Tab-separated table of C-alpha atoms in Angstrom:
chain	number	residue	atom	x	y	z
A	1	MET	CA	-8.001	53.923	-3.746
A	2	LYS	CA	-7.122	55.777	-6.938
A	3	GLU	CA	-3.200	55.543	-6.044
A	4	PHE	CA	-3.383	51.920	-5.154
A	5	VAL	CA	-4.977	51.203	-8.486
A	6	ALA	CA	-2.324	53.243	-10.386
A	7	GLU	CA	0.403	51.442	-8.488
A	8	ALA	CA	-0.889	47.981	-8.682
A	9	LEU	CA	-1.252	48.613	-12.585
A	10	ARG	CA	2.116	49.923	-12.867
A	11	SER	CA	3.762	47.219	-11.155
A	12	GLY	CA	1.700	44.355	-12.872
A	13	GLU	CA	-0.091	43.192	-9.403
A	14	GLU	CA	-3.534	42.723	-11.140
A	15	ASP	CA	-4.265	39.816	-8.650
A	16	ALA	CA	-3.848	42.065	-5.387
A	17	LEU	CA	-5.880	44.822	-7.301
A	18	LEU	CA	-8.744	42.303	-8.077
A	19	ASP	CA	-8.599	41.329	-4.385
A	20	GLU	CA	-8.985	44.721	-3.248
A	21	ILE	CA	-11.801	45.549	-5.678
A	22	MET	CA	-13.483	42.479	-4.588
A	23	THR	CA	-13.181	43.123	-0.898
A	24	VAL	CA	-14.384	47.020	-1.235
A	25	TYR	CA	-16.977	46.579	-3.932
A	26	GLY	CA	-18.092	42.740	-3.641
A	27	GLN	CA	-21.259	43.154	-1.552
A	28	ASP	CA	-22.492	46.308	-3.629
A	29	ILE	CA	-21.931	44.408	-6.841
A	30	LEU	CA	-23.909	41.626	-5.657
A	31	GLN	CA	-26.731	43.716	-4.625
A	32	LEU	CA	-26.540	45.590	-7.856
A	33	VAL	CA	-26.915	42.274	-9.662
A	34	TYR	CA	-29.664	40.876	-7.361
A	35	SER	CA	-31.502	44.128	-8.179
A	36	TYR	CA	-31.321	43.002	-11.999
A	37	VAL	CA	-32.164	39.207	-11.770
A	38	LYS	CA	-34.014	38.868	-8.387
A	39	ASN	CA	-32.416	35.327	-7.750
A	40	LEU	CA	-29.627	35.427	-5.121
A	41	PRO	CA	-27.717	32.136	-6.326
A	42	LEU	CA	-27.967	33.246	-9.964
A	43	ALA	CA	-26.884	36.924	-8.582
A	44	GLU	CA	-23.828	35.224	-6.748
A	45	ASP	CA	-22.969	33.284	-10.404
A	46	LEU	CA	-23.228	36.512	-12.318
A	47	THR	CA	-21.224	38.542	-9.678
A	48	GLN	CA	-18.289	36.019	-10.228
A	49	GLU	CA	-18.480	36.280	-13.965
A	50	ILE	CA	-18.279	40.088	-13.687
A	51	PHE	CA	-15.306	40.033	-11.400
A	52	VAL	CA	-13.665	37.760	-14.262
A	53	LYS	CA	-14.413	40.213	-16.707
A	54	CYS	CA	-12.919	42.833	-14.469
A	55	TYR	CA	-9.833	40.797	-14.069
A	56	GLN	CA	-9.384	40.468	-18.016
A	57	ALA	CA	-10.046	43.965	-18.517
A	58	LEU	CA	-7.722	45.239	-15.871
A	59	PRO	CA	-4.747	45.845	-18.173
A	60	ARG	CA	-6.911	47.952	-20.552
A	61	TYR	CA	-8.283	50.258	-17.689
A	62	ARG	CA	-6.911	53.632	-18.352
A	63	GLY	CA	-7.985	55.503	-15.301
A	64	GLN	CA	-10.229	58.057	-17.158
A	65	ALA	CA	-13.318	57.001	-14.960
A	66	LYS	CA	-13.275	56.108	-11.106
A	67	ILE	CA	-12.653	52.416	-10.566
A	68	ARG	CA	-16.131	52.113	-8.977
A	69	THR	CA	-17.776	53.523	-11.957
A	70	TRP	CA	-15.941	51.477	-14.265
A	71	LEU	CA	-16.750	48.366	-12.456
A	72	TRP	CA	-20.667	49.291	-12.208
A	73	ARG	CA	-20.434	49.612	-15.941
A	74	ILE	CA	-19.120	46.390	-16.411
A	75	ALA	CA	-21.620	44.912	-14.017
A	76	ILE	CA	-24.680	46.779	-15.343
A	77	ASN	CA	-23.598	45.612	-19.063
A	78	HIS	CA	-23.174	42.289	-17.946
A	79	CYS	CA	-26.466	42.047	-16.296
A	80	LYS	CA	-28.112	43.768	-19.393
A	81	ASP	CA	-26.635	41.095	-21.495
A	82	TYR	CA	-27.742	38.331	-19.333
A	83	LEU	CA	-31.423	39.669	-19.268
A	84	LYS	CA	-31.350	39.777	-23.109
A	85	SER	CA	-29.978	36.082	-23.470
A	86	TRP	CA	-31.632	33.235	-24.902
A	87	TYR	CA	-31.167	31.297	-21.743
A	88	TYR	CA	-32.748	34.039	-19.681
A	89	ARG	CA	-35.658	34.370	-21.973
A	90	GLN	CA	-36.290	30.465	-22.552
A	91	VAL	CA	-35.707	29.382	-18.879
A	92	GLU	CA	-38.305	30.386	-15.989
A	93	LEU	CA	-36.420	31.501	-12.947
A	94	ASP	CA	-37.356	30.580	-9.370
A	95	ALA	CA	-38.575	33.877	-7.809
A	96	GLU	CA	-38.464	32.558	-4.217
A	97	ASN	CA	-35.008	33.824	-3.535
A	98	HIS	CA	-35.892	37.420	-2.271
A	99	VAL	CA	-33.317	38.919	-0.037
A	100	ALA	CA	-35.106	39.667	3.541
A	101	PHE	CA	-34.213	43.129	5.083
A	102	GLN	CA	-32.703	43.259	8.583
A	103	ALA	CA	-34.763	45.128	11.433
A	104	VAL	CA	-33.513	46.915	14.252
A	105	ASP	CA	-34.757	47.396	17.958
A	106	HIS	CA	-37.739	45.956	19.520
A	107	VAL	CA	-39.460	42.917	18.284
A	108	GLU	CA	-42.831	44.604	17.487
A	109	GLN	CA	-41.008	47.207	15.614
A	110	ASP	CA	-38.870	44.623	14.104
A	111	ILE	CA	-41.780	42.869	12.744
A	112	ILE	CA	-43.456	46.125	11.531
A	113	GLN	CA	-40.241	47.368	10.066
A	114	LYS	CA	-39.502	44.210	8.012
A	115	ASP	CA	-43.044	44.205	6.770
A	116	GLU	CA	-42.800	47.595	5.616
A	117	ASP	CA	-39.290	47.068	3.971
A	118	GLN	CA	-40.552	44.019	2.254
A	119	VAL	CA	-43.497	45.836	0.842
A	120	LEU	CA	-41.137	48.719	-0.561
A	121	ALA	CA	-38.513	46.104	-1.693
A	122	ASP	CA	-41.070	44.094	-3.598
A	123	ALA	CA	-42.614	47.191	-5.093
A	124	VAL	CA	-39.054	48.369	-6.197
A	125	MET	CA	-38.125	44.724	-7.487
A	126	ASN	CA	-41.577	44.509	-9.678
A	127	LEU	CA	-40.437	47.849	-11.429
A	128	PRO	CA	-39.293	47.338	-15.152
A	129	VAL	CA	-35.342	47.111	-15.181
A	130	LYS	CA	-34.806	50.587	-16.852
A	131	TYR	CA	-36.704	52.053	-13.640
A	132	ARG	CA	-35.380	49.685	-11.086
A	133	GLU	CA	-31.809	50.252	-11.857
A	134	VAL	CA	-32.008	54.173	-11.412
A	135	ILE	CA	-33.977	53.722	-8.187
A	136	TYR	CA	-31.493	51.355	-6.857
A	137	LEU	CA	-28.456	53.060	-7.849
A	138	TYR	CA	-29.554	56.368	-6.560
A	139	TYR	CA	-31.317	55.473	-3.405
A	140	PHE	CA	-29.463	52.317	-2.245
A	141	GLN	CA	-25.920	53.120	-3.756
A	142	GLU	CA	-26.450	56.925	-3.297
A	143	LEU	CA	-24.862	57.700	-6.751
A	144	THR	CA	-25.561	61.198	-8.341
A	145	ILE	CA	-27.591	61.746	-11.367
A	146	LYS	CA	-24.159	62.385	-13.209
A	147	GLU	CA	-22.862	59.331	-12.286
A	148	LEU	CA	-25.983	57.202	-12.881
A	149	ALA	CA	-25.834	58.894	-16.703
A	150	GLU	CA	-22.172	57.745	-16.808
A	151	MET	CA	-22.695	54.057	-15.522
A	152	THR	CA	-25.897	53.334	-17.640
A	153	GLY	CA	-24.779	55.319	-21.075
A	154	ASN	CA	-27.849	57.531	-20.803
A	155	SER	CA	-28.117	61.414	-20.540
A	156	GLN	CA	-28.885	63.094	-17.207
A	157	SER	CA	-32.300	64.121	-18.528
A	158	THR	CA	-33.352	60.410	-19.367
A	159	ILE	CA	-32.130	59.470	-15.924
A	160	LYS	CA	-34.378	62.316	-14.293
A	161	THR	CA	-37.247	61.280	-16.405
A	162	ARG	CA	-36.908	57.500	-15.608
A	163	MET	CA	-36.803	58.531	-11.801
A	164	ARG	CA	-39.850	60.492	-11.944
A	165	ARG	CA	-41.791	57.558	-13.828
A	166	ALA	CA	-40.476	55.126	-11.457
A	167	LYS	CA	-41.458	57.213	-8.398
A	168	GLN	CA	-44.997	57.634	-9.903
A	169	ILE	CA	-45.114	53.749	-10.643
A	170	LEU	CA	-44.133	53.093	-6.983
A	171	LYS	CA	-46.418	55.853	-5.703
A	172	ASN	CA	-49.462	53.950	-7.614
A	173	SER	CA	-48.413	50.547	-6.435
A	174	LEU	CA	-47.826	51.480	-2.757
A	175	GLU	CA	-51.102	53.257	-2.672
A	176	GLY	CA	-53.164	52.263	0.412
A	177	THR	CA	-50.198	50.448	2.016
A	178	GLY	CA	-49.174	53.485	4.046
A	179	TRP	CA	-46.206	54.311	2.015
A	180	LYS	CA	-45.802	58.012	0.697
A	181	ILE	CA	-43.492	58.535	-2.153
A	182	ASP	CA	-42.309	61.926	-2.650
C-alpha cells in the first residue's frame, strides 16, 4: 500500500488513490465513526465527509505516518468535532440504529451469542467517548497502544489509564450478566 500511495501521489492520481483507500478502509472507518455517534445513517454521512476531507488533504500527505494512521486521525478528529458541534448538542439523535452482531453455527447458539454480543456492544457503546474510542480501536481494530497514542494525540500512559478505567466501567456494568472482563 505504501508504494501505491507514493506512486499515486507522484503521478497525480489522487482519484485512484482515494478509490483504493475507500475500498481498503471504508468499512473500518464506518465502524469507527459509528462507535462515536451510535447512529448508522449519521455514521454513513460522516464517513462520506471524512473521505472528502481525505481527498482534499491528499496533496498535503507527506508519508510521515502510515496512510491508515493518517486516515484514522482525520476520522477521529472529524468525529470529535461533530460531537462538539452546536448541531449535535442541540438536536436529539435517534438511538434506534444499533448495529446487530452476526452470529454463527446453530440456531440456539446463534440466539445466545447474539444476545451476549448485544449486551457487550451496548455496554461498550454506553461508555463515555474517551473510553469507548480506546476500547473500540484496541479490541475491534486491533491497534497497539502506540498507534492509539498517535491517532488520538494522547500519551501512551493516558491510553493505558483510559483502557484500565474503561475495563473497570465495563466490569461494573456487566456484573451479573455472565460477562467477565480481565
